[in-house]
Every structure is written in C-alpha cells, then in structure tokens.
C-alpha cells in the first residue's frame, strides 16, 4: 500500500466504527437490558420443571433484536423533538452523526429480524406479544406524546409486556401470572416516568411533549398520580404470593419495598421539589430489581 492508500483505508475503517457505534447507541442498550431482565423473569416465573436454557436464549435474542430495532425507529420518528431537548440533542440523529434513512433502515431491519426470529425459534404467540409491544410503542405512545398527557398511560402498556413475552414463551398461554407481572410493570412505570417528567419538565415543554407535569403546572395532579401509582403498586405487588406464584418471603419483602416506595411518593406529594422527585426516581430504580430478585428467589 502507498501512504495515501493506507490513510484512506484508515479513514474508512474509522468511519465504519463510528457508524457502528452510533447505530448501537440508537438501540438504547440500557433500556434493552432492562427489557431482557424483565423478559427473563417472566420466563423463569412461568417455567415449570427444569429450565430450558436453549429456548430462553432464543427468547432473549428475538426480544433484544425487536426491542433494539423499535427503540431505533422511535429515535427516527422523534429526531426533531430530540433536537429541541437538552437531554437528547446529543443523540446520533439530532447531532447529524447518522442520516435519518440509515436509522430507519437499520431499525426496521432488526425489528423485522427479531419478530421473525421469535416466530420461528420461540412460537407465534410470543412473536405476537413482541409485535404488539413494538406497534404500541411506535404508533400509539410515540405520536401521543405531542398530543395528550395520557401518553404516559399508553406508553406503560408496551413497557409492561416484556415479562408477558417471557411467560408466554415458557407456558404457551396468557395465564393469570402473565397479567400479574404485566400489572406490576405497568404500575411501576407510573411513578417512575412521572418523576422523570417532573425533573425534566422544562425540557419536555420546550419540545412540545405533553407529559402530565408539563400541562399540570401547579403539580397537584402529578403528585396525586404518583401516590395513586405507588398505592396500586403496593397492592398488586403482593398478588404473586396471593396467587401462588411466590411464597411468604416474597410477600414480606414486597410489602416492605412497596411501603418504602409509597413513603417517597407521599413525601413528594407533601413537599414537591426537584430533590423529592429525584428521590422518587431513585426509589423506583431500587424497587423494581429488588422486587424481581425476591420473586425469582421465592418462586413457588
């Protein structure tokens, strides 16, 4: 190679690495990891007898591809909104590090691959739940963010479906256990996302995103919904024991976790502040993994 050819080759290699890195970032790996953890818990709780690790691997691969693709497509759809918010304007699309068509093609490709893989390797019902998750996230939650604060309720539905995918993959049905797991994830998201929206209210308002704290300027409804969400979660979080999915150890742990989470929510309602909202967010991030670990350890 001549020096000029070598330089060109290095530039091309660096550009390919940059594009690959930005495409990976587009999939929101931390969110995908959370999706996989909740899918894994759903599969484990739904399994009876020896765990089928091969089938579990297929579930996780299909879910990871579909989730990553869906999140990439979400960023494609929201690229103009992301450019207006401080917390998202450095993402690959708003900064111009990727072209919109690159994101669209990549997101569509791996979403379809994930759904096809799930259908073939796991089964049509699991693929259908995964497809519903993607469709609700992209075509219901995403457009509603600019129209109504009810978008947060709609968005909590696809966010609560991954453990249902895991359960369906293990059991082949949509039994009561699947809906209990769905209920826990659905209700957990309400105080969690409201706390985030409270913290970034001005940023969301700048971009025209109509989450509840943006339209509820005095905060009364926001704080009330956080407390209601925590109360409902406290009750639903006890159902695994009452339905026979888990034992007494889980019940005690879930009760303590739920009461602590509720206490943080009530503190925010009594004396609303950025610090209190951050504590609610922190409590939510501790509550869910602790609850899921308890559920897995004390599975009946």
PDB file of C-alpha atoms in Angstrom:
ATOM      1  CA  UNK A   1       0.000   0.000   0.000  1.00  0.00           C
ATOM      2  CA  UNK A   2       1.123   3.542  -0.706  1.00  0.00           C
ATOM      3  CA  UNK A   3       0.888   6.008   2.215  1.00  0.00           C
ATOM      4  CA  UNK A   4      -2.130   7.724   0.639  1.00  0.00           C
ATOM      5  CA  UNK A   5      -3.949   4.418   0.191  1.00  0.00           C
ATOM      6  CA  UNK A   6      -3.151   3.481   3.777  1.00  0.00           C
ATOM      7  CA  UNK A   7      -4.564   6.786   5.036  1.00  0.00           C
ATOM      8  CA  UNK A   8      -7.767   6.309   3.031  1.00  0.00           C
ATOM      9  CA  UNK A   9      -8.163   2.774   4.381  1.00  0.00           C
ATOM     10  CA  UNK A  10      -7.743   4.023   7.956  1.00  0.00           C
ATOM     11  CA  UNK A  11     -10.275   6.793   7.421  1.00  0.00           C
ATOM     12  CA  UNK A  12     -12.799   4.305   6.014  1.00  0.00           C
ATOM     13  CA  UNK A  13     -12.211   1.923   8.937  1.00  0.00           C
ATOM     14  CA  UNK A  14     -12.689   4.732  11.467  1.00  0.00           C
ATOM     15  CA  UNK A  15     -15.875   5.861   9.727  1.00  0.00           C
ATOM     16  CA  UNK A  16     -17.276   2.335   9.789  1.00  0.00           C
ATOM     17  CA  UNK A  17     -16.514   2.043  13.508  1.00  0.00           C
ATOM     18  CA  UNK A  18     -18.177   5.403  14.147  1.00  0.00           C
ATOM     19  CA  UNK A  19     -21.322   4.408  12.253  1.00  0.00           C
ATOM     20  CA  UNK A  20     -21.438   1.037  14.017  1.00  0.00           C
ATOM     21  CA  UNK A  21     -21.078   2.744  17.399  1.00  0.00           C
ATOM     22  CA  UNK A  22     -23.837   5.255  16.623  1.00  0.00           C
ATOM     23  CA  UNK A  23     -26.149   2.507  15.378  1.00  0.00           C
ATOM     24  CA  UNK A  24     -25.537   0.634  18.611  1.00  0.00           C
ATOM     25  CA  UNK A  25     -26.309   3.779  20.626  1.00  0.00           C
ATOM     26  CA  UNK A  26     -29.512   4.138  18.604  1.00  0.00           C
ATOM     27  CA  UNK A  27     -30.812   0.892  20.145  1.00  0.00           C
ATOM     28  CA  UNK A  28     -30.587   2.315  23.708  1.00  0.00           C
ATOM     29  CA  UNK A  29     -28.631  -0.650  25.165  1.00  0.00           C
ATOM     30  CA  UNK A  30     -29.520   0.134  28.797  1.00  0.00           C
ATOM     31  CA  UNK A  31     -33.226   0.082  28.011  1.00  0.00           C
ATOM     32  CA  UNK A  32     -32.810  -3.151  26.042  1.00  0.00           C
ATOM     33  CA  UNK A  33     -31.007  -4.670  29.035  1.00  0.00           C
ATOM     34  CA  UNK A  34     -33.951  -3.826  31.273  1.00  0.00           C
ATOM     35  CA  UNK A  35     -36.335  -5.334  28.726  1.00  0.00           C
ATOM     36  CA  UNK A  36     -34.269  -8.528  28.698  1.00  0.00           C
ATOM     37  CA  UNK A  37     -34.185  -8.745  32.501  1.00  0.00           C
ATOM     38  CA  UNK A  38     -37.970  -8.465  32.777  1.00  0.00           C
ATOM     39  CA  UNK A  39     -38.394 -10.967  29.920  1.00  0.00           C
ATOM     40  CA  UNK A  40     -36.065 -13.352  31.739  1.00  0.00           C
ATOM     41  CA  UNK A  41     -38.063 -13.011  34.964  1.00  0.00           C
ATOM     42  CA  UNK A  42     -41.302 -13.690  33.096  1.00  0.00           C
ATOM     43  CA  UNK A  43     -39.784 -16.796  31.523  1.00  0.00           C
ATOM     44  CA  UNK A  44     -38.385 -18.061  34.822  1.00  0.00           C
ATOM     45  CA  UNK A  45     -41.589 -17.498  36.787  1.00  0.00           C
ATOM     46  CA  UNK A  46     -43.634 -19.082  34.015  1.00  0.00           C
ATOM     47  CA  UNK A  47     -41.403 -22.163  33.755  1.00  0.00           C
ATOM     48  CA  UNK A  48     -42.180 -25.428  35.488  1.00  0.00           C
ATOM     49  CA  UNK A  49     -39.598 -28.137  35.981  1.00  0.00           C
ATOM     50  CA  UNK A  50     -36.078 -27.793  34.610  1.00  0.00           C
ATOM     51  CA  UNK A  51     -35.365 -24.511  32.841  1.00  0.00           C
ATOM     52  CA  UNK A  52     -34.994 -24.836  29.066  1.00  0.00           C
ATOM     53  CA  UNK A  53     -31.916 -22.661  28.565  1.00  0.00           C
ATOM     54  CA  UNK A  54     -31.871 -23.103  24.811  1.00  0.00           C
ATOM     55  CA  UNK A  55     -35.407 -21.804  24.457  1.00  0.00           C
ATOM     56  CA  UNK A  56     -34.606 -18.966  26.868  1.00  0.00           C
ATOM     57  CA  UNK A  57     -31.662 -17.953  24.679  1.00  0.00           C
ATOM     58  CA  UNK A  58     -33.929 -17.838  21.629  1.00  0.00           C
ATOM     59  CA  UNK A  59     -36.436 -15.672  23.533  1.00  0.00           C
ATOM     60  CA  UNK A  60     -33.736 -13.225  24.584  1.00  0.00           C
ATOM     61  CA  UNK A  61     -32.199 -12.983  21.102  1.00  0.00           C
ATOM     62  CA  UNK A  62     -35.541 -12.298  19.422  1.00  0.00           C
ATOM     63  CA  UNK A  63     -36.551  -9.832  22.126  1.00  0.00           C
ATOM     64  CA  UNK A  64     -33.213  -7.994  22.035  1.00  0.00           C
ATOM     65  CA  UNK A  65     -33.378  -7.550  18.253  1.00  0.00           C
ATOM     66  CA  UNK A  66     -37.009  -6.405  18.245  1.00  0.00           C
ATOM     67  CA  UNK A  67     -36.540  -4.081  21.238  1.00  0.00           C
ATOM     68  CA  UNK A  68     -33.374  -2.524  19.847  1.00  0.00           C
ATOM     69  CA  UNK A  69     -34.986  -2.008  16.453  1.00  0.00           C
ATOM     70  CA  UNK A  70     -38.109  -0.491  17.985  1.00  0.00           C
ATOM     71  CA  UNK A  71     -36.064   1.963  20.033  1.00  0.00           C
ATOM     72  CA  UNK A  72     -34.036   2.905  16.953  1.00  0.00           C
ATOM     73  CA  UNK A  73     -37.244   3.548  14.996  1.00  0.00           C
ATOM     74  CA  UNK A  74     -38.538   5.621  17.912  1.00  0.00           C
ATOM     75  CA  UNK A  75     -35.467   7.833  17.683  1.00  0.00           C
ATOM     76  CA  UNK A  76     -36.003   8.153  13.933  1.00  0.00           C
ATOM     77  CA  UNK A  77     -39.599   9.284  14.499  1.00  0.00           C
ATOM     78  CA  UNK A  78     -38.641  11.673  17.308  1.00  0.00           C
ATOM     79  CA  UNK A  79     -35.454  13.114  15.810  1.00  0.00           C
ATOM     80  CA  UNK A  80     -36.880  16.638  15.502  1.00  0.00           C
ATOM     81  CA  UNK A  81     -38.260  16.577  19.046  1.00  0.00           C
ATOM     82  CA  UNK A  82     -34.973  15.204  20.404  1.00  0.00           C
ATOM     83  CA  UNK A  83     -33.103  18.092  18.775  1.00  0.00           C
ATOM     84  CA  UNK A  84     -35.085  20.557  20.932  1.00  0.00           C
ATOM     85  CA  UNK A  85     -34.339  18.947  24.304  1.00  0.00           C
ATOM     86  CA  UNK A  86     -31.082  19.342  26.214  1.00  0.00           C
ATOM     87  CA  UNK A  87     -31.124  15.740  27.446  1.00  0.00           C
ATOM     88  CA  UNK A  88     -31.491  14.241  23.946  1.00  0.00           C
ATOM     89  CA  UNK A  89     -29.934  16.682  21.488  1.00  0.00           C
ATOM     90  CA  UNK A  90     -26.581  14.864  21.521  1.00  0.00           C
ATOM     91  CA  UNK A  91     -28.100  11.635  20.204  1.00  0.00           C
ATOM     92  CA  UNK A  92     -26.799  10.419  16.820  1.00  0.00           C
ATOM     93  CA  UNK A  93     -29.700  11.766  14.726  1.00  0.00           C
ATOM     94  CA  UNK A  94     -30.082  15.273  16.220  1.00  0.00           C
ATOM     95  CA  UNK A  95     -26.319  15.793  16.016  1.00  0.00           C
ATOM     96  CA  UNK A  96     -26.245  14.622  12.415  1.00  0.00           C
ATOM     97  CA  UNK A  97     -23.869  11.729  13.036  1.00  0.00           C
ATOM     98  CA  UNK A  98     -26.345   9.430  11.285  1.00  0.00           C
ATOM     99  CA  UNK A  99     -28.651  10.093   8.362  1.00  0.00           C
ATOM    100  CA  UNK A 100     -32.377   9.544   9.015  1.00  0.00           C
ATOM    101  CA  UNK A 101     -32.577   6.873   6.301  1.00  0.00           C
ATOM    102  CA  UNK A 102     -29.711   4.976   7.940  1.00  0.00           C
ATOM    103  CA  UNK A 103     -31.612   4.906  11.228  1.00  0.00           C
ATOM    104  CA  UNK A 104     -34.880   3.976   9.523  1.00  0.00           C
ATOM    105  CA  UNK A 105     -33.342   1.131   7.545  1.00  0.00           C
ATOM    106  CA  UNK A 106     -31.359  -0.213  10.488  1.00  0.00           C
ATOM    107  CA  UNK A 107     -34.281  -0.017  12.906  1.00  0.00           C
ATOM    108  CA  UNK A 108     -36.744  -1.631  10.505  1.00  0.00           C
ATOM    109  CA  UNK A 109     -34.299  -4.402   9.623  1.00  0.00           C
ATOM    110  CA  UNK A 110     -33.509  -5.571  13.139  1.00  0.00           C
ATOM    111  CA  UNK A 111     -37.119  -5.186  14.289  1.00  0.00           C
ATOM    112  CA  UNK A 112     -38.314  -7.467  11.487  1.00  0.00           C
ATOM    113  CA  UNK A 113     -35.422  -9.861  12.133  1.00  0.00           C
ATOM    114  CA  UNK A 114     -36.336 -10.010  15.829  1.00  0.00           C
ATOM    115  CA  UNK A 115     -40.012 -10.701  15.136  1.00  0.00           C
ATOM    116  CA  UNK A 116     -39.198 -13.339  12.503  1.00  0.00           C
ATOM    117  CA  UNK A 117     -36.655 -14.989  14.788  1.00  0.00           C
ATOM    118  CA  UNK A 118     -39.156 -15.097  17.657  1.00  0.00           C
ATOM    119  CA  UNK A 119     -41.862 -16.559  15.426  1.00  0.00           C
ATOM    120  CA  UNK A 120     -39.619 -19.336  14.128  1.00  0.00           C
ATOM    121  CA  UNK A 121     -37.482 -20.126  17.186  1.00  0.00           C
ATOM    122  CA  UNK A 122     -39.985 -19.471  20.003  1.00  0.00           C
ATOM    123  CA  UNK A 123     -43.506 -19.511  18.591  1.00  0.00           C
ATOM    124  CA  UNK A 124     -46.220 -17.328  17.069  1.00  0.00           C
ATOM    125  CA  UNK A 125     -47.791 -16.226  20.378  1.00  0.00           C
ATOM    126  CA  UNK A 126     -44.507 -14.883  21.765  1.00  0.00           C
ATOM    127  CA  UNK A 127     -43.843 -13.147  18.443  1.00  0.00           C
ATOM    128  CA  UNK A 128     -47.347 -11.650  18.529  1.00  0.00           C
ATOM    129  CA  UNK A 129     -46.812 -10.181  22.015  1.00  0.00           C
ATOM    130  CA  UNK A 130     -43.466  -8.769  20.881  1.00  0.00           C
ATOM    131  CA  UNK A 131     -45.063  -7.309  17.747  1.00  0.00           C
ATOM    132  CA  UNK A 132     -47.799  -5.716  19.860  1.00  0.00           C
ATOM    133  CA  UNK A 133     -45.112  -4.188  22.082  1.00  0.00           C
ATOM    134  CA  UNK A 134     -43.362  -2.630  19.081  1.00  0.00           C
ATOM    135  CA  UNK A 135     -46.578  -1.427  17.428  1.00  0.00           C
ATOM    136  CA  UNK A 136     -47.969   0.197  20.583  1.00  0.00           C
ATOM    137  CA  UNK A 137     -44.673   1.913  21.325  1.00  0.00           C
ATOM    138  CA  UNK A 138     -44.188   3.296  17.822  1.00  0.00           C
ATOM    139  CA  UNK A 139     -47.717   4.012  16.625  1.00  0.00           C
ATOM    140  CA  UNK A 140     -49.585   4.829  19.848  1.00  0.00           C
ATOM    141  CA  UNK A 141     -47.213   6.088  22.529  1.00  0.00           C
ATOM    142  CA  UNK A 142     -44.785   7.993  20.286  1.00  0.00           C
ATOM    143  CA  UNK A 143     -47.332  10.186  18.437  1.00  0.00           C
ATOM    144  CA  UNK A 144     -49.439  10.714  21.571  1.00  0.00           C
ATOM    145  CA  UNK A 145     -46.508  12.335  23.394  1.00  0.00           C
ATOM    146  CA  UNK A 146     -47.152  15.533  21.440  1.00  0.00           C
ATOM    147  CA  UNK A 147     -50.925  15.436  21.978  1.00  0.00           C
ATOM    148  CA  UNK A 148     -52.011  14.331  25.426  1.00  0.00           C
ATOM    149  CA  UNK A 149     -50.644  13.596  28.915  1.00  0.00           C
ATOM    150  CA  UNK A 150     -52.430  10.231  28.686  1.00  0.00           C
ATOM    151  CA  UNK A 151     -49.457   9.176  26.557  1.00  0.00           C
ATOM    152  CA  UNK A 152     -47.793   8.026  29.783  1.00  0.00           C
ATOM    153  CA  UNK A 153     -50.563   5.504  30.453  1.00  0.00           C
ATOM    154  CA  UNK A 154     -50.416   4.280  26.858  1.00  0.00           C
ATOM    155  CA  UNK A 155     -46.630   4.046  26.970  1.00  0.00           C
ATOM    156  CA  UNK A 156     -46.762   1.959  30.136  1.00  0.00           C
ATOM    157  CA  UNK A 157     -48.522  -0.825  28.198  1.00  0.00           C
ATOM    158  CA  UNK A 158     -45.635  -1.780  25.863  1.00  0.00           C
ATOM    159  CA  UNK A 159     -43.264  -1.201  28.775  1.00  0.00           C
ATOM    160  CA  UNK A 160     -45.114  -3.870  30.766  1.00  0.00           C
ATOM    161  CA  UNK A 161     -45.322  -6.511  28.011  1.00  0.00           C
ATOM    162  CA  UNK A 162     -41.753  -7.982  28.041  1.00  0.00           C
ATOM    163  CA  UNK A 163     -42.397 -10.234  31.084  1.00  0.00           C
ATOM    164  CA  UNK A 164     -45.571 -11.377  29.320  1.00  0.00           C
ATOM    165  CA  UNK A 165     -43.408 -12.406  26.356  1.00  0.00           C
ATOM    166  CA  UNK A 166     -41.222 -14.416  28.722  1.00  0.00           C
ATOM    167  CA  UNK A 167     -44.211 -16.057  30.383  1.00  0.00           C
ATOM    168  CA  UNK A 168     -45.799 -16.937  27.032  1.00  0.00           C
ATOM    169  CA  UNK A 169     -42.530 -18.426  25.803  1.00  0.00           C
ATOM    170  CA  UNK A 170     -42.361 -20.638  28.894  1.00  0.00           C
ATOM    171  CA  UNK A 171     -46.041 -21.563  29.271  1.00  0.00           C
ATOM    172  CA  UNK A 172     -47.542 -21.059  25.833  1.00  0.00           C
ATOM    173  CA  UNK A 173     -50.538 -19.200  27.273  1.00  0.00           C
ATOM    174  CA  UNK A 174     -51.651 -15.878  28.717  1.00  0.00           C
ATOM    175  CA  UNK A 175     -52.450 -17.121  32.202  1.00  0.00           C
ATOM    176  CA  UNK A 176     -53.102 -15.102  35.354  1.00  0.00           C
ATOM    177  CA  UNK A 177     -49.401 -14.998  36.186  1.00  0.00           C
ATOM    178  CA  UNK A 178     -48.658 -13.157  32.956  1.00  0.00           C
ATOM    179  CA  UNK A 179     -51.179 -10.451  33.824  1.00  0.00           C
ATOM    180  CA  UNK A 180     -49.884 -10.097  37.386  1.00  0.00           C
ATOM    181  CA  UNK A 181     -46.397  -9.478  36.022  1.00  0.00           C
ATOM    182  CA  UNK A 182     -47.874  -7.057  33.495  1.00  0.00           C
ATOM    183  CA  UNK A 183     -49.701  -5.211  36.291  1.00  0.00           C
ATOM    184  CA  UNK A 184     -46.553  -4.833  38.379  1.00  0.00           C
ATOM    185  CA  UNK A 185     -44.537  -3.434  35.470  1.00  0.00           C
ATOM    186  CA  UNK A 186     -47.398  -1.213  34.307  1.00  0.00           C
ATOM    187  CA  UNK A 187     -47.969   0.372  37.720  1.00  0.00           C
ATOM    188  CA  UNK A 188     -44.254   0.726  38.480  1.00  0.00           C
ATOM    189  CA  UNK A 189     -43.811   2.851  35.378  1.00  0.00           C
ATOM    190  CA  UNK A 190     -46.332   5.475  36.524  1.00  0.00           C
ATOM    191  CA  UNK A 191     -44.398   6.981  39.470  1.00  0.00           C
ATOM    192  CA  UNK A 192     -41.118   6.229  37.687  1.00  0.00           C
ATOM    193  CA  UNK A 193     -41.962   8.124  34.487  1.00  0.00           C
ATOM    194  CA  UNK A 194     -43.804  10.900  36.330  1.00  0.00           C
ATOM    195  CA  UNK A 195     -40.706  11.518  38.445  1.00  0.00           C
ATOM    196  CA  UNK A 196     -38.574  11.735  35.295  1.00  0.00           C
ATOM    197  CA  UNK A 197     -41.088  14.069  33.644  1.00  0.00           C
ATOM    198  CA  UNK A 198     -41.154  16.219  36.784  1.00  0.00           C
ATOM    199  CA  UNK A 199     -37.359  16.517  36.721  1.00  0.00           C
ATOM    200  CA  UNK A 200     -37.217  17.395  33.008  1.00  0.00           C
ATOM    201  CA  UNK A 201     -40.496  19.320  32.779  1.00  0.00           C
ATOM    202  CA  UNK A 202     -38.955  22.417  31.192  1.00  0.00           C
ATOM    203  CA  UNK A 203     -37.069  20.329  28.658  1.00  0.00           C
ATOM    204  CA  UNK A 204     -40.224  18.465  27.659  1.00  0.00           C
ATOM    205  CA  UNK A 205     -42.170  21.730  27.455  1.00  0.00           C
ATOM    206  CA  UNK A 206     -39.516  23.222  25.165  1.00  0.00           C
ATOM    207  CA  UNK A 207     -40.056  20.370  22.711  1.00  0.00           C
ATOM    208  CA  UNK A 208     -43.861  20.351  22.974  1.00  0.00           C
ATOM    209  CA  UNK A 209     -44.027  16.965  24.702  1.00  0.00           C
ATOM    210  CA  UNK A 210     -47.273  16.962  26.685  1.00  0.00           C
ATOM    211  CA  UNK A 211     -46.404  14.765  29.640  1.00  0.00           C
ATOM    212  CA  UNK A 212     -48.504  15.392  32.749  1.00  0.00           C
ATOM    213  CA  UNK A 213     -46.076  17.701  34.617  1.00  0.00           C
ATOM    214  CA  UNK A 214     -45.974  19.980  31.549  1.00  0.00           C
ATOM    215  CA  UNK A 215     -49.747  20.549  31.402  1.00  0.00           C
ATOM    216  CA  UNK A 216     -50.207  20.345  35.187  1.00  0.00           C
ATOM    217  CA  UNK A 217     -48.136  23.400  36.093  1.00  0.00           C
ATOM    218  CA  UNK A 218     -49.192  23.550  39.747  1.00  0.00           C
ATOM    219  CA  UNK A 219     -48.276  19.881  40.152  1.00  0.00           C
ATOM    220  CA  UNK A 220     -51.380  18.791  42.082  1.00  0.00           C
ATOM    221  CA  UNK A 221     -52.419  16.116  39.615  1.00  0.00           C
ATOM    222  CA  UNK A 222     -48.839  14.915  39.121  1.00  0.00           C
ATOM    223  CA  UNK A 223     -48.228  14.396  42.830  1.00  0.00           C
ATOM    224  CA  UNK A 224     -51.632  12.725  43.235  1.00  0.00           C
ATOM    225  CA  UNK A 225     -50.924  10.298  40.391  1.00  0.00           C
ATOM    226  CA  UNK A 226     -47.538   9.404  41.859  1.00  0.00           C
ATOM    227  CA  UNK A 227     -49.165   8.483  45.179  1.00  0.00           C
ATOM    228  CA  UNK A 228     -52.015   6.575  43.487  1.00  0.00           C
ATOM    229  CA  UNK A 229     -49.492   4.675  41.388  1.00  0.00           C
ATOM    230  CA  UNK A 230     -47.431   3.744  44.440  1.00  0.00           C
ATOM    231  CA  UNK A 231     -50.544   2.640  46.353  1.00  0.00           C
ATOM    232  CA  UNK A 232     -51.779   0.490  43.477  1.00  0.00           C
ATOM    233  CA  UNK A 233     -48.314  -0.988  43.035  1.00  0.00           C
ATOM    234  CA  UNK A 234     -48.174  -1.855  46.734  1.00  0.00           C
ATOM    235  CA  UNK A 235     -51.390  -3.884  46.360  1.00  0.00           C
ATOM    236  CA  UNK A 236     -50.611  -5.552  43.028  1.00  0.00           C
ATOM    237  CA  UNK A 237     -47.067  -6.289  44.149  1.00  0.00           C
ATOM    238  CA  UNK A 238     -48.497  -8.688  46.757  1.00  0.00           C
ATOM    239  CA  UNK A 239     -50.501 -10.719  44.229  1.00  0.00           C
ATOM    240  CA  UNK A 240     -47.707 -13.181  43.324  1.00  0.00           C
ATOM    241  CA  UNK A 241     -47.983 -14.678  46.827  1.00  0.00           C
ATOM    242  CA  UNK A 242     -51.769 -14.488  46.938  1.00  0.00           C
ATOM    243  CA  UNK A 243     -51.989 -16.256  43.560  1.00  0.00           C
ATOM    244  CA  UNK A 244     -49.449 -18.942  44.422  1.00  0.00           C
ATOM    245  CA  UNK A 245     -46.580 -17.712  42.241  1.00  0.00           C
ATOM    246  CA  UNK A 246     -44.364 -16.874  45.227  1.00  0.00           C
ATOM    247  CA  UNK A 247     -44.064 -17.591  48.927  1.00  0.00           C
ATOM    248  CA  UNK A 248     -44.229 -15.744  52.228  1.00  0.00           C
ATOM    249  CA  UNK A 249     -40.683 -14.368  51.991  1.00  0.00           C
ATOM    250  CA  UNK A 250     -41.599 -12.566  48.803  1.00  0.00           C
ATOM    251  CA  UNK A 251     -44.791 -11.244  50.397  1.00  0.00           C
ATOM    252  CA  UNK A 252     -42.908  -9.700  53.316  1.00  0.00           C
ATOM    253  CA  UNK A 253     -40.238  -8.214  51.093  1.00  0.00           C
ATOM    254  CA  UNK A 254     -42.762  -6.844  48.597  1.00  0.00           C
ATOM    255  CA  UNK A 255     -44.750  -5.261  51.429  1.00  0.00           C
ATOM    256  CA  UNK A 256     -41.666  -3.503  52.818  1.00  0.00           C
ATOM    257  CA  UNK A 257     -40.483  -2.355  49.376  1.00  0.00           C
ATOM    258  CA  UNK A 258     -43.952  -1.101  48.487  1.00  0.00           C
ATOM    259  CA  UNK A 259     -44.314   0.851  51.724  1.00  0.00           C
ATOM    260  CA  UNK A 260     -40.892   2.464  51.323  1.00  0.00           C
ATOM    261  CA  UNK A 261     -41.669   3.419  47.714  1.00  0.00           C
ATOM    262  CA  UNK A 262     -45.029   4.828  48.832  1.00  0.00           C
ATOM    263  CA  UNK A 263     -43.308   6.867  51.541  1.00  0.00           C
ATOM    264  CA  UNK A 264     -41.080   8.537  48.945  1.00  0.00           C
ATOM    265  CA  UNK A 265     -44.114   9.220  46.752  1.00  0.00           C
ATOM    266  CA  UNK A 266     -46.019  10.770  49.648  1.00  0.00           C
ATOM    267  CA  UNK A 267     -43.012  12.890  50.603  1.00  0.00           C
ATOM    268  CA  UNK A 268     -43.006  14.284  47.076  1.00  0.00           C
ATOM    269  CA  UNK A 269     -46.743  14.988  47.302  1.00  0.00           C
ATOM    270  CA  UNK A 270     -46.473  16.755  50.676  1.00  0.00           C
ATOM    271  CA  UNK A 271     -43.448  18.884  49.779  1.00  0.00           C
ATOM    272  CA  UNK A 272     -42.911  18.843  45.984  1.00  0.00           C
ATOM    273  CA  UNK A 273     -39.394  19.666  44.858  1.00  0.00           C
ATOM    274  CA  UNK A 274     -36.746  18.589  42.406  1.00  0.00           C
ATOM    275  CA  UNK A 275     -34.909  16.823  45.216  1.00  0.00           C
ATOM    276  CA  UNK A 276     -38.028  14.908  46.264  1.00  0.00           C
ATOM    277  CA  UNK A 277     -38.767  13.909  42.658  1.00  0.00           C
ATOM    278  CA  UNK A 278     -35.195  12.672  42.284  1.00  0.00           C
ATOM    279  CA  UNK A 279     -35.680  10.562  45.413  1.00  0.00           C
ATOM    280  CA  UNK A 280     -38.847   9.041  43.926  1.00  0.00           C
ATOM    281  CA  UNK A 281     -36.892   8.195  40.785  1.00  0.00           C
ATOM    282  CA  UNK A 282     -34.072   6.667  42.832  1.00  0.00           C
ATOM    283  CA  UNK A 283     -36.572   4.660  44.887  1.00  0.00           C
ATOM    284  CA  UNK A 284     -38.205   3.345  41.714  1.00  0.00           C
ATOM    285  CA  UNK A 285     -34.823   2.217  40.384  1.00  0.00           C
ATOM    286  CA  UNK A 286     -34.197   0.278  43.587  1.00  0.00           C
ATOM    287  CA  UNK A 287     -37.727  -1.084  43.969  1.00  0.00           C
ATOM    288  CA  UNK A 288     -38.097  -2.961  40.685  1.00  0.00           C
ATOM    289  CA  UNK A 289     -34.857  -5.002  40.622  1.00  0.00           C
ATOM    290  CA  UNK A 290     -35.233  -5.794  44.331  1.00  0.00           C
ATOM    291  CA  UNK A 291     -38.800  -6.987  43.789  1.00  0.00           C
ATOM    292  CA  UNK A 292     -37.860  -9.111  40.780  1.00  0.00           C
ATOM    293  CA  UNK A 293     -34.956 -10.719  42.635  1.00  0.00           C
ATOM    294  CA  UNK A 294     -37.270 -11.563  45.533  1.00  0.00           C
ATOM    295  CA  UNK A 295     -39.806 -13.015  43.128  1.00  0.00           C
ATOM    296  CA  UNK A 296     -37.190 -15.188  41.434  1.00  0.00           C
ATOM    297  CA  UNK A 297     -35.702 -16.390  44.727  1.00  0.00           C
ATOM    298  CA  UNK A 298     -39.039 -17.216  46.346  1.00  0.00           C
ATOM    299  CA  UNK A 299     -40.796 -18.682  43.337  1.00  0.00           C
ATOM    300  CA  UNK A 300     -43.339 -21.311  44.373  1.00  0.00           C
TER     301      UNK A 300
END
